Every structure is written in C-alpha cells, then in structure tokens.
Amino acid sequence: MTETEPIIIGTWKMQLGVPESIELAKKIKKGISKKGPEVVVCPSFVSLTRVADVLKKGSISLGAQDCFWEEHGAYTGEVSAHYLKEVGCKYVILGHSERRKHLQETDEMINKKIKTALRVGLTPIVCIGETLEQRQDGDTNSVLIVQASAAFKGVELNVDQQIIIAYEPVWAISPSPHDMQPEQTIETNQVIKQHLLDIFPQSIVKNNIRLIYGGSVDSTDAASFIALENTSGVLVGGASLKSEEFLAIIKSVS
Ligand code: 13P
C-alpha cells in the first residue's frame, strides 16, 4: 500500500438489518469490476458473519464500525477486536463522531482502541473532524491536531501495519444540510498530513497511512475528493446504502 492507493469504504451505520445487508452485499459484489479501487463495506456487528459469507472469494474487504479496547473479559455488550478478526474483518472504524457524541467516546478511549486494533491485526479507520461551532470559531485546525495527537499517542506502526485517517467534518455528515466542497479540504488535509509527519517517520506516513475524506460523499463528488493531493479515498455513509449509487462511486474513481 502507498498513501495514494485509492480506497472506497461504505459504512452502513445502523441503517440495515441482516437480510438487507446480505442483499446489498450481494448486489455490490455482483456489480463490481475486477479492476478498480480497494472496496470495503462495514455492516453492523450482527450482520458481519453473514456479509462475510457473501463476500467470500471476492475482492471486497470487510470492516466493523467499532471494537472495545480490552481484548477479553467481563465487558457486557462490548465486542472484542479478536472476534472481528475471526469473522474476517480487515478494518475497524474508530472514533466516529456519532460515537463521540452519542456514547461520549473520549480521545483516550479511541487511543486505546487503536492500539488494541493494531495489536490484534486490524487496520483502524480513525475518524477526526470538527463540529460546525468549532469551525465557525476558527478552531478547525487545532481540533484536528488535538484529536490526531490524542488518537495516536504512543502508537508505533511497523512496516506491516496500516492506519487510515478519515477527515470527517461533523457538520458535513448527512443528514446535515451543509456540504463540503472538495477544494475546501485542501488546507485541512495539509494540516493533518503535516501533523502525521510530526508524529510518525516519513516512510511510515508514505507507505502505511492513508488520509481519506467522509461527509455526504456521493457519485457526483467522490472522484473530485480523491483527485486531491492528500486524499486517497472516501468513507461513505448514506450513499453506500444503495448498490447502484455505491457502485457508481466505485466506478467514478476506477
Ligand atoms: P454520510 O456519507 O451519510 O454523510 O456519512 C458519512 C460518515 O459519517 C461516514 O462515516
């Protein structure tokens, strides 16, 4: 992998039950062509094994939407990164703003989860992003730096490990009425990139870390985001729930 290899990640959040997830996975698998970007789908926990069965022998990778920071133990309701590995996940989304907001996930928890995911052999997709209020106050860059510093505190990557960072401005995530134009992410991407270079060795940033964008991405703008210098993929919520639209996104960057 290099920082420029494109990746398209669809996250189905809590929008689809098991039969719908199976159906969607089948349609995406059927519609995907052999050549193109790396594609990942992230169903709900309960759909993972069934979707994994559908994706078998195909090119689409599986991701989860969260994991717990402890590997095993008496933690009612939590899901171990090991279980995600067992069912075939390669990726796990961590630090999503919806979890930060609704479940009070802190930077410290996210940092622990990232370390656990890496230890267990999953690639974390780490979400960072400012709220509308923070943006209006002119705090965007400092929020991103604080979140990234906290997320990667004490994290060391070896050459076999990868991290994906998703810049997801909270105010641009659907159903928000606000939209982000691709050019508007140029500065923030530079800030994130520079900060990564402050934290990790240059070769690791180049070969093991990809920066992607998420927030109301669809087939009309995915390619424009990915065409930007520091963006090598998209994290798609709503537009990944319809096979035709998700396949159109994949096709647009192929
Ligand atoms: P939407 O594409 O629905 O705005 O969701 C983005 C997101 O939060 C992906 O993690």
Coordinates of C-alpha atoms and ligand atoms in Angstrom, one line a residue:
M1 CA 0.0 0.0 0.0
T2 CA 1.0 3.6 -0.5
E3 CA -0.6 6.8 0.6
T4 CA -2.1 7.2 -2.9
E5 CA -3.7 3.9 -3.5
P6 CA -7.5 4.7 -3.5
I7 CA -9.9 3.1 -1.1
I8 CA -13.7 3.3 -1.0
I9 CA -15.3 2.4 2.3
G10 CA -19.0 2.1 2.8
T11 CA -20.4 2.2 6.3
W12 CA -23.9 1.1 6.8
K13 CA -24.2 2.5 10.3
M14 CA -27.4 1.3 12.0
Q15 CA -29.4 1.5 8.8
L16 CA -29.7 -2.1 7.6
G17 CA -30.8 -5.3 9.3
V18 CA -29.3 -8.7 8.4
P19 CA -31.4 -9.6 5.3
E20 CA -30.9 -6.1 3.8
S21 CA -27.2 -6.3 4.5
I22 CA -26.9 -9.6 2.8
E23 CA -28.9 -8.3 -0.2
L24 CA -26.8 -5.2 -0.5
A25 CA -23.5 -7.1 -0.2
K26 CA -24.6 -9.5 -3.0
K27 CA -25.5 -6.6 -5.3
I28 CA -22.3 -4.8 -4.7
K29 CA -20.3 -8.0 -5.2
K30 CA -22.1 -8.7 -8.4
G31 CA -21.7 -5.2 -9.8
I32 CA -18.1 -4.7 -9.0
S33 CA -15.5 -5.0 -11.8
K34 CA -12.2 -6.7 -11.3
K35 CA -10.0 -3.7 -11.7
G36 CA -10.6 -0.6 -9.6
P37 CA -10.0 0.8 -6.1
E38 CA -9.9 -1.2 -2.9
V39 CA -13.5 -1.5 -1.6
V40 CA -14.6 -2.1 2.0
V41 CA -18.0 -2.5 3.5
C42 CA -18.8 -2.0 7.2
P43 CA -22.1 -3.6 8.2
S44 CA -23.5 -3.7 11.8
F45 CA -21.9 -6.3 14.1
V46 CA -24.9 -8.7 13.8
S47 CA -24.6 -8.7 10.0
L48 CA -20.8 -9.3 9.8
T49 CA -20.7 -13.1 9.6
R50 CA -23.5 -13.2 7.0
V51 CA -21.9 -10.5 4.9
A52 CA -18.6 -12.2 5.2
D53 CA -20.1 -15.3 3.7
V54 CA -21.4 -13.3 0.8
L55 CA -18.0 -11.6 0.2
K56 CA -16.0 -14.9 0.3
K57 CA -13.7 -15.4 -2.7
G58 CA -14.4 -11.8 -3.8
S59 CA -12.3 -8.6 -3.8
I60 CA -14.4 -6.6 -1.3
S61 CA -13.0 -6.3 2.2
L62 CA -15.0 -6.4 5.5
G63 CA -14.8 -3.8 8.2
A64 CA -16.6 -3.2 11.5
Q65 CA -17.9 0.0 12.9
D66 CA -16.2 -0.2 16.3
C67 CA -14.5 -2.5 18.8
F68 CA -13.7 -2.5 22.5
W69 CA -10.2 -1.6 23.9
E70 CA -9.9 -4.7 26.1
E71 CA -9.3 -7.9 24.2
H72 CA -11.3 -10.3 26.5
G73 CA -13.2 -10.2 29.8
A74 CA -16.4 -9.3 31.6
Y75 CA -17.5 -6.3 29.5
T76 CA -21.2 -6.8 28.8
G77 CA -22.3 -5.7 25.4
E78 CA -18.8 -5.0 24.0
V79 CA -17.2 -6.6 21.0
S80 CA -13.6 -7.8 21.0
A81 CA -11.2 -7.0 18.1
H82 CA -10.4 -10.7 18.1
Y83 CA -14.0 -11.6 17.3
L84 CA -13.9 -9.1 14.4
K85 CA -10.7 -10.8 13.1
E86 CA -12.3 -14.2 13.5
V87 CA -15.2 -13.3 11.3
G88 CA -13.0 -11.9 8.6
C89 CA -12.7 -8.2 9.3
K90 CA -9.7 -6.4 8.0
Y91 CA -10.7 -2.9 9.1
V92 CA -12.4 -1.3 12.0
I93 CA -13.8 2.3 12.2
L94 CA -12.8 4.0 15.4
G95 CA -13.6 7.4 16.9
H96 CA -16.6 8.2 14.7
S97 CA -18.2 11.5 15.6
E98 CA -21.5 9.7 16.2
R99 CA -19.9 7.6 18.9
R100 CA -18.1 10.6 20.3
K101 CA -21.4 12.4 20.5
H102 CA -23.9 9.8 21.5
L103 CA -21.7 7.4 23.5
Q104 CA -19.3 10.0 25.0
E105 CA -16.3 8.3 23.5
T106 CA -13.2 10.2 24.5
D107 CA -9.9 10.6 22.8
E108 CA -8.4 8.4 25.4
M109 CA -10.8 5.5 24.7
I110 CA -10.2 5.9 21.0
N111 CA -6.4 5.8 21.5
K112 CA -6.8 2.6 23.5
K113 CA -9.0 1.1 20.8
I114 CA -6.5 2.0 18.1
K115 CA -3.7 0.3 20.0
T116 CA -5.8 -2.8 20.5
A117 CA -6.9 -3.0 16.9
L118 CA -3.4 -2.8 15.7
R119 CA -2.2 -5.4 18.2
V120 CA -4.8 -7.8 17.0
G121 CA -4.1 -7.2 13.3
L122 CA -6.9 -4.9 12.3
T123 CA -6.4 -1.7 10.3
P124 CA -8.0 1.2 12.2
I125 CA -10.0 3.7 10.2
V126 CA -9.7 6.6 12.6
C127 CA -12.2 9.5 12.3
I128 CA -11.4 13.0 13.2
G129 CA -13.3 16.2 12.4
E130 CA -14.6 19.5 13.8
T131 CA -18.2 20.5 14.6
L132 CA -19.8 23.4 12.9
E133 CA -19.4 25.5 16.0
Q134 CA -15.6 24.8 16.2
R135 CA -15.3 25.6 12.5
Q136 CA -17.2 28.9 12.9
D137 CA -14.9 29.8 15.9
G138 CA -11.9 29.2 13.6
D139 CA -10.7 26.2 15.6
T140 CA -10.8 23.6 12.9
N141 CA -7.1 23.1 12.6
S142 CA -6.4 23.0 16.3
V143 CA -9.3 20.5 16.8
L144 CA -7.9 18.2 14.2
I145 CA -4.4 18.4 15.7
V146 CA -5.6 17.7 19.2
Q147 CA -7.8 14.8 18.1
A148 CA -5.0 13.3 16.0
S149 CA -2.4 13.8 18.7
A150 CA -4.6 12.1 21.3
A151 CA -5.6 9.3 18.9
F152 CA -2.0 8.4 18.1
K153 CA -0.4 9.0 21.4
G154 CA 2.1 6.2 21.9
V155 CA 1.1 4.5 18.7
E156 CA 4.0 3.0 16.8
L157 CA 3.5 1.4 13.4
N158 CA 5.7 -1.3 12.0
V159 CA 6.0 -1.8 8.3
D160 CA 3.3 -4.4 8.2
Q161 CA 0.7 -2.2 9.9
Q162 CA -1.6 0.4 8.4
I163 CA -3.8 3.2 9.5
I164 CA -6.4 5.1 7.7
I165 CA -7.4 8.5 8.9
A166 CA -10.8 9.8 7.8
Y167 CA -11.3 13.5 7.9
E168 CA -15.0 13.8 8.6
P169 CA -16.2 17.3 9.4
V170 CA -19.1 16.6 11.7
W171 CA -21.2 19.4 10.1
A172 CA -20.9 17.8 6.7
I173 CA -22.2 14.3 7.7
S174 CA -25.7 13.6 6.4
P175 CA -28.4 14.4 7.2
S176 CA -26.7 17.8 7.7
P177 CA -27.9 20.4 5.3
H178 CA -24.3 21.6 4.9
D179 CA -22.0 20.2 2.2
M180 CA -18.2 20.3 1.9
Q181 CA -16.7 21.2 -1.5
P182 CA -13.6 19.1 -2.3
E183 CA -11.3 22.2 -2.6
Q184 CA -12.3 23.2 1.0
T185 CA -10.5 20.2 2.3
I186 CA -7.1 21.1 0.8
E187 CA -6.0 23.1 3.8
T188 CA -7.2 20.7 6.5
N189 CA -5.6 17.8 4.7
Q190 CA -2.3 19.6 4.7
V191 CA -2.7 20.3 8.4
I192 CA -3.4 16.6 9.1
K193 CA -0.6 15.5 6.8
Q194 CA 1.9 17.8 8.4
H195 CA 0.9 16.6 11.8
L196 CA 1.3 13.0 10.8
L197 CA 4.8 13.8 9.7
D198 CA 5.4 15.3 13.1
I199 CA 4.3 12.1 14.8
F200 CA 5.4 9.2 12.5
P201 CA 8.5 8.6 10.4
Q202 CA 8.2 9.9 6.9
S203 CA 8.4 6.4 5.3
I204 CA 5.5 5.2 7.5
V205 CA 3.4 8.2 6.5
K206 CA 4.1 7.5 2.9
N207 CA 3.7 3.7 2.9
N208 CA 1.4 2.9 5.8
I209 CA -1.0 5.7 6.3
R210 CA -3.8 6.9 4.1
L211 CA -5.9 10.0 4.5
I212 CA -9.4 9.8 3.3
Y213 CA -12.5 12.1 3.4
G214 CA -16.0 11.4 4.6
G215 CA -19.2 13.5 4.8
S216 CA -22.1 13.4 2.4
V217 CA -19.9 11.9 -0.4
D218 CA -21.7 10.6 -3.4
S219 CA -21.0 9.6 -7.0
T220 CA -21.0 13.3 -8.1
D221 CA -18.0 14.3 -5.9
A222 CA -16.1 11.2 -4.8
A223 CA -13.7 11.4 -7.7
S224 CA -13.0 15.1 -7.0
F225 CA -12.1 14.4 -3.4
I226 CA -9.8 11.5 -4.4
A227 CA -8.2 13.7 -7.1
L228 CA -6.9 16.0 -4.4
E229 CA -3.2 15.6 -3.5
N230 CA -3.6 14.3 0.1
T231 CA -6.8 12.4 -0.2
S232 CA -6.7 8.7 -1.2
G233 CA -10.2 7.6 -0.5
V234 CA -13.7 8.2 0.8
L235 CA -15.7 7.0 3.7
V236 CA -19.3 6.9 2.6
G237 CA -22.4 6.6 4.7
G238 CA -25.8 7.3 3.2
A239 CA -24.7 6.9 -0.4
S240 CA -23.3 3.4 0.3
L241 CA -26.8 2.0 1.2
K242 CA -27.9 1.8 -2.4
S243 CA -26.0 -0.6 -4.6
E244 CA -26.3 1.5 -7.8
E245 CA -25.0 4.6 -6.1
F246 CA -22.2 2.9 -4.3
L247 CA -21.1 1.1 -7.5
A248 CA -21.3 4.5 -9.3
I249 CA -18.9 5.9 -6.7
I250 CA -16.5 3.0 -7.2
K251 CA -16.8 3.3 -11.0
S252 CA -16.1 7.1 -10.8
V253 CA -12.7 6.5 -9.3
S254 CA -11.7 3.4 -11.3
Ligands
13P1 P1 -22.7 10.3 5.1 O1 -22.0 9.9 3.9 O2 -24.0 9.7 5.3 O3 -22.7 11.8 5.3 O4 -21.9 9.7 6.4 C1 -20.5 9.9 6.5 C2 -20.0 9.2 7.6 O5 -20.2 9.5 8.8 C3 -19.1 8.0 7.3 O6 -18.5 7.6 8.5

